[in-house]
Structure formats: structure tokens, C-alpha cells
Coordinates of C-alpha atoms in Angstrom, one line a residue:
X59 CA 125.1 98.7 102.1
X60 CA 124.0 99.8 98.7
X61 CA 120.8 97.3 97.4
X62 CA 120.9 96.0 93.5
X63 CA 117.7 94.1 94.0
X64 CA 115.1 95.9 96.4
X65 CA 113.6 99.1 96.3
X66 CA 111.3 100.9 98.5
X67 CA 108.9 98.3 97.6
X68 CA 110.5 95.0 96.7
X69 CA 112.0 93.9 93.3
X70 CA 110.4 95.8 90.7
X71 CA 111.2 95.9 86.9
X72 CA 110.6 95.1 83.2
X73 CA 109.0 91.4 83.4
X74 CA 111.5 89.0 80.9
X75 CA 113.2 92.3 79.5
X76 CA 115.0 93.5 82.0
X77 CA 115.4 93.0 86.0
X78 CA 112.8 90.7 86.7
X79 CA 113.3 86.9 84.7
X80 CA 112.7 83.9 85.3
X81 CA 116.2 83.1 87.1
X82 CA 116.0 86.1 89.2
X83 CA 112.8 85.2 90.4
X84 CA 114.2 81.3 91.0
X85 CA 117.1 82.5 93.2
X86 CA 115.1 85.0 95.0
X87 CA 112.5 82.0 96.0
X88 CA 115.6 79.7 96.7
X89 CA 117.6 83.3 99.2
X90 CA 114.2 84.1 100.9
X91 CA 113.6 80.1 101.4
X92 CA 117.0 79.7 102.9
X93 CA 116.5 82.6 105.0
X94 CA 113.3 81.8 106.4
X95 CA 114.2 78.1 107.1
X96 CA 114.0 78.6 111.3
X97 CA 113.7 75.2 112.8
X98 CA 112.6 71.5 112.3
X99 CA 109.0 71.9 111.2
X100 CA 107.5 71.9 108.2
X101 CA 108.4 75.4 106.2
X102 CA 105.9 76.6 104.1
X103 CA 105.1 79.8 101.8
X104 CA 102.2 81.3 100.6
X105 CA 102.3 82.8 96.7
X106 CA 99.8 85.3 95.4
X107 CA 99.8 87.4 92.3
X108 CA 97.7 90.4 90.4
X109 CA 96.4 89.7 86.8
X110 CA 99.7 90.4 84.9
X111 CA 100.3 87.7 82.0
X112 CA 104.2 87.4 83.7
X113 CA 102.8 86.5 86.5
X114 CA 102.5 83.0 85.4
X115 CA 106.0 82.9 84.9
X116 CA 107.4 84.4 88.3
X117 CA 105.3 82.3 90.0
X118 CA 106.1 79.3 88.6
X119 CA 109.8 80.3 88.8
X120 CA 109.3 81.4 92.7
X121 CA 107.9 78.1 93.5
X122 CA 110.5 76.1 91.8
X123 CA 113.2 77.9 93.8
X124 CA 111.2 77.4 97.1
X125 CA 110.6 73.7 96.7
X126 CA 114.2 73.3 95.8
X127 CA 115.6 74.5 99.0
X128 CA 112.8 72.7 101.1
X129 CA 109.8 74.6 101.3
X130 CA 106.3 73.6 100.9
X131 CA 103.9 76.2 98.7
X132 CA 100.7 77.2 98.6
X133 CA 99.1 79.0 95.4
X134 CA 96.2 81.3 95.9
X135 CA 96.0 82.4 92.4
X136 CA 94.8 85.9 91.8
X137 CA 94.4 88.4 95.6
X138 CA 94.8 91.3 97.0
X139 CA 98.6 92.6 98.4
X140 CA 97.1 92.8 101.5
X141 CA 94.8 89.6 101.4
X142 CA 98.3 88.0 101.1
X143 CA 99.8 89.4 104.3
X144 CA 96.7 88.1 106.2
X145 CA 96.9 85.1 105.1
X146 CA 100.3 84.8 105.4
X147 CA 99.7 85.0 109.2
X148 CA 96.5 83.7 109.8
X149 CA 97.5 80.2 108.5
X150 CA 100.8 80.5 109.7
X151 CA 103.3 80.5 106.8
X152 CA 107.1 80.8 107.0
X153 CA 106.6 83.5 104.3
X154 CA 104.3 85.1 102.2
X155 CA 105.3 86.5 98.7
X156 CA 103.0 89.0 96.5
X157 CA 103.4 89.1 92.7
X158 CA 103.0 92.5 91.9
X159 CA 104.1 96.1 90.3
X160 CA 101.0 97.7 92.0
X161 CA 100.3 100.3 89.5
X162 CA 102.1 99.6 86.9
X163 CA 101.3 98.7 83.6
X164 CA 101.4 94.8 82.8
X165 CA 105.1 94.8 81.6
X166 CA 105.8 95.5 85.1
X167 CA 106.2 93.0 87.5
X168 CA 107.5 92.7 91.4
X169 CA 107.9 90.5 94.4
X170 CA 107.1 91.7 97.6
X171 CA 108.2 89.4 100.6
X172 CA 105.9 89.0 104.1
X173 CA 107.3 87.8 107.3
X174 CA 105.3 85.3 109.1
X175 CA 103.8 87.8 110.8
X176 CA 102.6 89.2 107.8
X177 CA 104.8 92.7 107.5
X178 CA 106.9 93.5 104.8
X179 CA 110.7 92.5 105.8
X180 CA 112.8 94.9 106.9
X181 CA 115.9 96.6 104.9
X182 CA 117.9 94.3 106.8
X183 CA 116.6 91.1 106.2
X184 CA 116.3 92.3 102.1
X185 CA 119.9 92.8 102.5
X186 CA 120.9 89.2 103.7
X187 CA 118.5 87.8 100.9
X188 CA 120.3 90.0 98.8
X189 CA 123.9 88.5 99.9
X190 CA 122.6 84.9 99.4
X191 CA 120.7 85.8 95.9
X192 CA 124.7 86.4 94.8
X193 CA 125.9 83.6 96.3
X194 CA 126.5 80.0 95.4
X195 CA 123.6 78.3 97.1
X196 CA 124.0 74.6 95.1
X197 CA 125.3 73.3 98.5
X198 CA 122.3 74.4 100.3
X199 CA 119.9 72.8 98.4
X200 CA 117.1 70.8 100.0
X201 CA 118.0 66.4 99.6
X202 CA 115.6 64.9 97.2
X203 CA 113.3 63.1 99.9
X204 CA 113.1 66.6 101.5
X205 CA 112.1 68.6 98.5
X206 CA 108.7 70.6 99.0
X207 CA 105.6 70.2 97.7
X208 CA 103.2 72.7 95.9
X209 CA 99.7 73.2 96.3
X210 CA 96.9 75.3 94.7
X211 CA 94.4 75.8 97.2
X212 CA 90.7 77.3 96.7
X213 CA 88.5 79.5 98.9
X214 CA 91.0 81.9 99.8
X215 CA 89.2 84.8 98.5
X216 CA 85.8 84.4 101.0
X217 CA 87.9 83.9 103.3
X218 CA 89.4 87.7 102.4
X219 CA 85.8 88.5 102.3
X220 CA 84.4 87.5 105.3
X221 CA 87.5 88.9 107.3
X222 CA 87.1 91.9 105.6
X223 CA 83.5 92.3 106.1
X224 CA 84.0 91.7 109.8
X225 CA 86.5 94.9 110.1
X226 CA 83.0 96.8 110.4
X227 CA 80.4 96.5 113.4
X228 CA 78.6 93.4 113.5
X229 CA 75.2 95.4 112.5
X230 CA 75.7 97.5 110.0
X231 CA 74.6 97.3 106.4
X232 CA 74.9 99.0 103.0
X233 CA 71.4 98.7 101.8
X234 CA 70.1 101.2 100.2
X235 CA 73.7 102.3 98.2
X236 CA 75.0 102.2 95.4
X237 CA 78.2 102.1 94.8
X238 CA 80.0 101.9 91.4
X239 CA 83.8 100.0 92.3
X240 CA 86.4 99.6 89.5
X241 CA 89.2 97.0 90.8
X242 CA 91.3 98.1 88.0
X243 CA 91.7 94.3 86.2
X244 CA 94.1 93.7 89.2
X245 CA 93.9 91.5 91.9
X246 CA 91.0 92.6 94.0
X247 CA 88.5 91.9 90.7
X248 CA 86.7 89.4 92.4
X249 CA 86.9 90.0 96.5
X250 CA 86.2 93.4 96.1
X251 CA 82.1 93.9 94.5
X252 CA 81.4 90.4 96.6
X253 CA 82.3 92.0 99.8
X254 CA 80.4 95.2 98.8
X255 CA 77.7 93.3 97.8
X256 CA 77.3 90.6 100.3
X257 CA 76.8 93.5 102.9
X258 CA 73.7 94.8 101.0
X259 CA 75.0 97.2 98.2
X260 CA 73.7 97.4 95.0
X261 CA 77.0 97.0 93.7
X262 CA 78.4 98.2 90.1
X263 CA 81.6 96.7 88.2
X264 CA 83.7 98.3 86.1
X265 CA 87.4 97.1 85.5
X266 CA 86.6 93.7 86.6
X267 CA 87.7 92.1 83.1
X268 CA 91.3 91.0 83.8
X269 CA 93.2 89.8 80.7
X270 CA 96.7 89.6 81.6
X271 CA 97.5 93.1 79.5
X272 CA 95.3 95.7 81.0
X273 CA 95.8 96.2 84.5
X274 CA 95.9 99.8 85.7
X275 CA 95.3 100.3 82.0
X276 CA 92.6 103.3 81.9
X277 CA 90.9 102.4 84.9
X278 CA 91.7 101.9 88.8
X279 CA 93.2 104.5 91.6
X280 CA 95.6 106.5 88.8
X281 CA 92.8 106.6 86.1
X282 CA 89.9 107.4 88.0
X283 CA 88.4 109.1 84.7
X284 CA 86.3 105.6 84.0
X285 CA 84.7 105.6 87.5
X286 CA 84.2 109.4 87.8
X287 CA 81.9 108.8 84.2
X288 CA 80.4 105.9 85.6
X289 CA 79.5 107.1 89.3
X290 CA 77.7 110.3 87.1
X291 CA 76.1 108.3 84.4
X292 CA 74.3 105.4 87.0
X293 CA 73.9 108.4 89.8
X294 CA 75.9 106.3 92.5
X295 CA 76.2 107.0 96.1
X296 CA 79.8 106.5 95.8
X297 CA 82.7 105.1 93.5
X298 CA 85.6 103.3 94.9
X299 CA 89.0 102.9 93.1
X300 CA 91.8 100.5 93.7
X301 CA 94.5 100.1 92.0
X302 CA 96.4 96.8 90.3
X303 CA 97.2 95.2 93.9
X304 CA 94.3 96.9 96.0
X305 CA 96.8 98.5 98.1
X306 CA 95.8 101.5 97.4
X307 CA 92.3 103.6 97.5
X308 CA 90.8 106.4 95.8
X309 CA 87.4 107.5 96.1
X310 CA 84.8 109.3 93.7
X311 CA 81.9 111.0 95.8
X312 CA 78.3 111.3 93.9
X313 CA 78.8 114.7 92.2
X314 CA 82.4 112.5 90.3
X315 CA 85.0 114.1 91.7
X316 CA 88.0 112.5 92.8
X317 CA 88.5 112.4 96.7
X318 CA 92.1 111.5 97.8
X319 CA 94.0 109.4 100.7
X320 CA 94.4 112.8 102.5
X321 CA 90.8 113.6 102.8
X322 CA 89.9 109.8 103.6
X323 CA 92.4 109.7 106.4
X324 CA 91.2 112.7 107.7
X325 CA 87.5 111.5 107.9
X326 CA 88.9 108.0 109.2
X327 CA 91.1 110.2 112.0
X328 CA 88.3 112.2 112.8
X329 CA 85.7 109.2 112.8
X330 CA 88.1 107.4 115.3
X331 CA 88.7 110.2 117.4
X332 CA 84.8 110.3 118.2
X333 CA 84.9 106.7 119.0
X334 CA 87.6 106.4 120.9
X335 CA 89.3 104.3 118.4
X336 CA 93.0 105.9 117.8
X337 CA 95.6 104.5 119.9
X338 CA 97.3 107.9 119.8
X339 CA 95.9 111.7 119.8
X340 CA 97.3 111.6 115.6
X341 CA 98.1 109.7 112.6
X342 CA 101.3 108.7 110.3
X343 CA 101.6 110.2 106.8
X344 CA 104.2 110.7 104.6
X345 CA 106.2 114.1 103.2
X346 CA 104.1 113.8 100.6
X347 CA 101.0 114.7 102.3
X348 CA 99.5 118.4 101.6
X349 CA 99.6 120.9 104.5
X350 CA 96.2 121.2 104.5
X351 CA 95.6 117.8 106.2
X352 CA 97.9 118.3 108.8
X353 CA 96.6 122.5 109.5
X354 CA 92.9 120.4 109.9
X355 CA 94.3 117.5 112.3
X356 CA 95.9 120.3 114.5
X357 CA 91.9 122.5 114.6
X358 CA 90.7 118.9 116.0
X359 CA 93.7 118.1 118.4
X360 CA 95.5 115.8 116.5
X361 CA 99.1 115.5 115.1
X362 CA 100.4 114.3 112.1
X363 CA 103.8 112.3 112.0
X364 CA 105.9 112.4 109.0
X365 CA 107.7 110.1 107.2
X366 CA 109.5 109.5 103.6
X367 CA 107.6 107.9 100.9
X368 CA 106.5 104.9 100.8
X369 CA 104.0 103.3 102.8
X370 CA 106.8 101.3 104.5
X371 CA 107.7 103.6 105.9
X372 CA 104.7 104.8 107.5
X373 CA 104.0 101.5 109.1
X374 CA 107.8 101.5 110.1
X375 CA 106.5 104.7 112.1
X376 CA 103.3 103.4 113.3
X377 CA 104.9 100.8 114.9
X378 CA 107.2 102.1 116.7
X379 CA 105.0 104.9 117.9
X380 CA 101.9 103.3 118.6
X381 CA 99.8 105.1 116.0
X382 CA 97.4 102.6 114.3
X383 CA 96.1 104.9 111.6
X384 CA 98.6 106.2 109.0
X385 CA 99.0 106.2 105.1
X386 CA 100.0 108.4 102.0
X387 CA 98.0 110.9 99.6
X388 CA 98.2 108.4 97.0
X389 CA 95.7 106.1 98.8
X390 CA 97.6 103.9 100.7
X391 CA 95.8 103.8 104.7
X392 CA 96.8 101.6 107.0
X393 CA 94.8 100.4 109.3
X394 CA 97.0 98.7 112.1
X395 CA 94.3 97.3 114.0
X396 CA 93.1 94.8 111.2
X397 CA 95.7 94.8 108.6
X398 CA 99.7 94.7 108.2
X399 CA 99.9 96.6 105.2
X400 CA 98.1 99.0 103.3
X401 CA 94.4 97.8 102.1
X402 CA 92.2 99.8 99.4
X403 CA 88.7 97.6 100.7
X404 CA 89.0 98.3 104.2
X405 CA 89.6 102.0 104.0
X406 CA 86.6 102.3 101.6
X407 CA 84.9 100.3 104.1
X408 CA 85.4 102.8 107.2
X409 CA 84.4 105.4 105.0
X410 CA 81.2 103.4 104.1
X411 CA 80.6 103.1 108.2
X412 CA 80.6 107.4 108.3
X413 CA 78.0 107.5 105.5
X414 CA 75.9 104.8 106.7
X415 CA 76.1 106.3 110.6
X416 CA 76.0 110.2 109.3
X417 CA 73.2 109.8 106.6
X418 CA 75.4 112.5 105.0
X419 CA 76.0 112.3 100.8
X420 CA 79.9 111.5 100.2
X421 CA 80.6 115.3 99.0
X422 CA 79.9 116.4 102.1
X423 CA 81.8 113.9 104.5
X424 CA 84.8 114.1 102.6
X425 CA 85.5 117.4 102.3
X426 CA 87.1 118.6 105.4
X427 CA 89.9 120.6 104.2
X428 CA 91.1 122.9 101.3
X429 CA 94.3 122.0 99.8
X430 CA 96.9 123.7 99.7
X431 CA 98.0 124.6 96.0
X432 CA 100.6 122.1 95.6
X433 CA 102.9 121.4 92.6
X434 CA 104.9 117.8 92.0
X435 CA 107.0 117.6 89.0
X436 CA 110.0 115.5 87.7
X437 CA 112.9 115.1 86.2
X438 CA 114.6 112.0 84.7
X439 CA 118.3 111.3 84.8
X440 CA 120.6 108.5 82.9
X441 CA 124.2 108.8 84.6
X442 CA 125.3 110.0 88.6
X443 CA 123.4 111.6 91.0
X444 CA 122.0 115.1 89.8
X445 CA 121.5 116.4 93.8
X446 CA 125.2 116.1 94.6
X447 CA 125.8 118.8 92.2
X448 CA 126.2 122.6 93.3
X449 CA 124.0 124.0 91.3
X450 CA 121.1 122.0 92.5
X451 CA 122.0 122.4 96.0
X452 CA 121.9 125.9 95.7
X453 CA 118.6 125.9 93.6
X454 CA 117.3 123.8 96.6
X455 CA 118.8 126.2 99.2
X456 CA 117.0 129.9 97.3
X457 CA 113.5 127.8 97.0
X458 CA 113.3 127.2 100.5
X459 CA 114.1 130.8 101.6
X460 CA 111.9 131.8 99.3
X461 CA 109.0 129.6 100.6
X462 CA 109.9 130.3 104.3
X463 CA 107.6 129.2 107.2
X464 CA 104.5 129.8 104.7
X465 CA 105.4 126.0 102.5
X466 CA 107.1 123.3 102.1
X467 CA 109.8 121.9 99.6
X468 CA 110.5 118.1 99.2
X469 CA 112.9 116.5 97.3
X470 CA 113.4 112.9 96.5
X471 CA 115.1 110.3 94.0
X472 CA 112.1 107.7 93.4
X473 CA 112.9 104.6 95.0
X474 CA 111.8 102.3 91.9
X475 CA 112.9 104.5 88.6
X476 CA 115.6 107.4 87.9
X477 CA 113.5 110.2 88.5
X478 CA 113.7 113.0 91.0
X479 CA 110.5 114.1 92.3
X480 CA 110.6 117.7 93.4
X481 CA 107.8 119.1 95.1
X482 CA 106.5 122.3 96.7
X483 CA 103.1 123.7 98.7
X484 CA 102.4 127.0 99.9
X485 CA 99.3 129.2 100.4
X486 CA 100.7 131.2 97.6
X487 CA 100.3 129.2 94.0
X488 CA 102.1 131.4 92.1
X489 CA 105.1 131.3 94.8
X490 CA 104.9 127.6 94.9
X491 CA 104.9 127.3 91.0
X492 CA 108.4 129.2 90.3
X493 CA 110.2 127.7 93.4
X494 CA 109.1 124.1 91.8
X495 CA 110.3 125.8 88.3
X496 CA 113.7 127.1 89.7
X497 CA 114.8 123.7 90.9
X498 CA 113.5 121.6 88.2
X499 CA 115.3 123.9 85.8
X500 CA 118.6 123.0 87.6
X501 CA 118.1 119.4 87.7
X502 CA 117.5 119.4 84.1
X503 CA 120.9 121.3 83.5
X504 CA 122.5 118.9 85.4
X505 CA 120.7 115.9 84.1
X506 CA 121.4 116.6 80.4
X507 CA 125.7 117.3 81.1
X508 CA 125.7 113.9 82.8

């Protein structure tokens, strides 16, 4: 069935202007508490949020609809996407719910929903929350001696800390580096630099001054310019880049430049692969992921699964192949055998285990491949759906004869705005660039007679 609510990555939209209020958020808590209501004990749900000023709001708004229906609720404040998910589990919640639009700017909002088991629900259980959020559920509400309580508890964040510290071997240590992180005034602006430095770093902070307006804003995993200054100017070992929920990684090595999630899980693949670590002879990426990567996987006798965007996806794959090491270009790794979900920290923190073990600079650990030339550009849309039309499909149909067996063309609506994302690799830039040109050109045709 067609979704009004979720995306590829929960609810997402304008905060108080648009798809996310305060009632939405009320009736999703009051759905997702009815749905998750399984037996006679105690129900209870576990909230965190990023650094967003309508964060306050949906919170408050998402507990009210979970206490009405039942459901005790515990409020961690300010953590990490994937801190959430762990916790979710580890202290066994009914649900866990992240306030959150990642990496977008603060006018932005989302909800992503756990399961107990801390994964993001399936398609199928969004649905039925979707049914009951249009629904009349006045007669499902909890009695008034059974209403639920809420709770803010403290010390959830060494808690992150300490379980993310223990993802490396018992003895290893960061003395000696330094490394420059910018936590992008999101969520991770506290657990992040105390993990670092509690395992020896000399740790510097940048975009660790949250106000409630400028996460993501110049700073974090899609402004990277900040920390690729900052890494030159204080002659750092390494930079590390998160973005607005810590989901998401990108790394600076010491010379500044930008290293992406393709080259990390390539070092991670490759690291595992010595140790005996990968549960399967490959990894999970998405479509997204440059040809490159998966040409340098095959030269060590690994393979490289493909999925569509959206790091859903990937774990979607993962599990049901038995990978445990998957993630997207954009930063997002998974690492299956600590974490449900993609988490920035513990990817920088297996790269941090190479340079300590290697003695090697960054540049040269995270370098294993050359890129393909690859070109990604979009085109926005108000009315239908531009790729049903004739001219696109046959825009679509000459680029990839004209690319052949030597690239690859990807299409895709976005799964959280009306944009279509086309985009095309090759060994041949110029090739790749009027392919990308050609269908663009088409969409835009059609996009403006809509």
C-alpha cells in the first residue's frame, strides 16, 4: 500500500510548518504504543532526540501520546541514533523512538521507530502504524489508573561510552593522536570527544556548541570544510565527522582531505578479512556506491552486494545474508556485530584500530582505490511522476547503451523530498558527464509541463 507518513527513513518534514506537528507526533506515539502493547507486563519506551529546538516539542508530544495509551517512558535527552537502538535493547524497552532529521538543517525534524530488538521496523509494521495513526483510537485509550509514567533518566551517555569503547580490543589505546572530531551540534556532541578521549587521545572539538538552530549548519559529515581547516591548522593525526544524529561518518586524513564511507568500508573489509572477522567473503553497499570500491573488493576476493538507498536497506540485506559489514558512500557503516543500525563513532573507531596496529599516517591507509569519475545530479518536480513519461524512459534507455558494460546508470525518486536523483560512473568522465546531461535534460522537460 502507498505510505502518507514514512519514508525510507521514518517521518520526516518541516517541524510545526508542515508534516511534522505537534498532533502528528501525539498520534504517532499513541499508533506505535498500541502496536507495541504485546502482553501483560509493564510496556515501556525509550525517547531520544538531536539538538533541534523542535525537538522539545515532539518529544513532549510523543510522550504524551505514549502515556495515554499505557506506556511508561524514559527520556535520555540529547544521543546518538544509534545510542538509541542499543539502549533500546539493552534495557529491554517495548520500543525505542529517535528524534531526528539526520542532516538536516534544524527546521527539519523526524521520528524514527526501534523494535525491542533495537532495528528499525519494517515497511510492514510502519504500515499498520500508519492504518491506526488514521483511525479513531479514543476507545483504545489506556484507564486512568493504567496511564504511564515518564521518566528522565541520567547516565545514559557513559553508558554509550563505555559500550562503545569496548567494540575495540581490550588493549589498545590512542595515545599519542590527535584527533580533531566535529559532532556537528547534533546529538553525539558530548559521547563522541569523551570516548576519544577517555581512550588516550588528545582530543580536539569543534561543532560541539549545540543551540537548538545550528545543527548540520557549516559543520559535521556534509560540511566537512570546518574540520578539513582545523585538522590542517592544529596538524592532527586525523579528523572525524558525524553528522546531526551520528549515523553517519566521514573522515579527514592529516594532509585535510575528505575520505568517504567507500574507502572506510573498504579498509574495515580488508581489516576484517585479515582477522578473520567477516562473517561472509564480502560486504553490503548500496547502488550508490562507486565502482571503484567494488573492482578493489573483487582484487582481494571479496564481493560486494547491492542494495537501494538507504541504509535500511543495507541492513535489510545483511541480515538476511549473513554479511555483518555493509553501509553507503555517504558514511553510513554498519557494523552488525556491535550495532543495529548505522554508527558514525564506531566506524571511526575500527579505522582508529588500523592506524594504531599499522603505524601508517591516515593518507596512506585510506586510500585503497581510485574512484571512478562519477556524476550525481537532480532534478525537482511539483506534480506526477516525471519517469513514467516516454521521453524519460527513452533518455534512460540511450544512456545506458551508451555507457555499456564500461559504467553504470542509477535512477531514483528520493525517498524523503520530490527530487530525482540521476546518477552515472564510468571510466570515461566525459562519457559519464553527457549521459548524466541527456537524462537530466529530459526530466527537466517533463518536470516543467507537469
Amino acid at each position: 500500500m502507498a505510505r502518507r507518513y514514512f519514508g525510507t527513513d521514518g517521518i520526516r518534514g518541516k517541524a510545526n510548518n508542515g508534516t511534522l506537528t505537534a498532533d502528528l507526533a501525539l498520534r504517532v506515539g499513541m499508533a506505535a504504543g498500541l502496536m507495541f502493547r504485546r502482553g501483560d507486563h509493564r510496556h515501556r519506551v525509550l525517547i531520544g532526540k538531536d539538538t533541534r529546538l523542535s525537538g522539545y516539542m515532539i518529544e513532549q508530544a510523543m510522550t504524551a501520546g505514549f502515556l495515554s495509551v499505557g506506556l511508561d517512558v524514559f527520556l535520555v535527552g540529547p544521543m546518538p541514533t544509534p545510542a538509541v537502538a542499543m539502549l533500546t535493547r539493552s534495557m529491554r524497552c517495548d520500543l525505542g523512538v529517535m528524534i531526528s532529521a539526520s542532516h538536516n538543517p534544524y527546521d527539519d525534524n523526524g521520528i524514527k521507530l526501534f523494535g525491542p530488538d533495537g532495528y528499525k521496523l519494517s515497511d510492514e509494521v510502519e504500515c499498520e502504524i500508519e492504518v491506526l495513526l488514521d483511525s479513531d483510537m479514543k476507545k483504545r485509550l489506556a484507564k486512568s489508573a493504567d496511564l504511564g509514567r515518564a521518566t528522565r533518566i541520567e547516565g545514559v551517555q557513559a553508558r554509550y561510552v563505555e559500550f562503545a569503547k569496548r567494540t575495540l580490543p581490550r588493549n589498545l589505546e590512542l595515545n599519542g593522536l590527535r584527533i580533531v572530531v566535529d559532532t556537528a551540534n547534533g546529538a553525539a556532541y558530548k559521547v563522541a570527544g569523551d570516548a576519544l578521549w577517555e581512550l588516550g587521545a588528545e582530543v580536539i572539538r569543534i561543532g560541539d556548541e549545540p543551540n537548538g538552530f545550528n545543527i548540520n549548519r557549516d559543520c559535521g559529515s556534509t560540511e566537512p570544510d570546518a574540520l578539513c581547516h582545523k585538522v590542517r591548522e592544529m596538524r592532527a593525526d586525523i579528523g572525524i565527522a558525524l553528522d546531526g544524529d551520528a549515523d553517519r561518518v566521514i573522515i579527514v586524513d592529516e594532509k585535510g582531505h575528505t575520505v568517504d564511507g567507500d574507502q572506510l568500508m573498504a579498509v574495515i573489509a580488508e581489516s576484517w578479512q585479515h582477522d578473520g572477522r567477516l562473517a561472509r567473503p564480502g560486504i553490503v553497499a548500496t547502488v550508490m556506491s562507486n565502482l571503484g570500491l567494488e573492482r578493489y573488493l573483487k582484487g582481494i576476493g571479496l564481493g560486494l552486494e547491492r542494495t537501494a538507498v538507504g541504509d535500511r536497506y543495507v541492513l535489510e540485506c545483511m541480515r538476511e545474508h549473513g554479511y555483518n559489514l555493509g553501509g553507503e558512500q555517504s558514511g553510513h557503516i554498519i557494523l552488525a556485530d556491535h550495532a543495529t543500525t548505522g554508527d558514525g563513532l564506531l566506524a571511526a573507531l575500527q579505522l582508529l584500530d588500523v592506524v594504531v596496529r599499522s603505524g601508517k599516517r591516515v593518507s596512506e591507509i585510506c586510500h585503497k582505490f581510485d574512484p571512478l569519475p562519477q556524476i550525481l545530479k537532480n532534478v525537482r518536480y511539483t506534480n506526477g511522476n516525471p519517469l513514467e513519461s516516454g521521453l524519460v524512459a527513452t533518455a534512460i534507455e540511450d544512456a545506458k547503451a551508451r555507457l555499456g558494460n564500461a559504467g553504470r546508470l542509477v535512477i531514483r525518486p528520493s525517498g524523503t523530498e520530490p527530487v530525482i536523483r540521476v546518477m552515472a560512473e564510468g571510466d570515461d568522465r566525459d562519457l559519464v558527464e553527457a549521459v548524466v546531461d541527456e537524462v537530466i535534460d529530459a526530466l527537466s522537460k517533463v518536470a516543467l509541463a507537469a
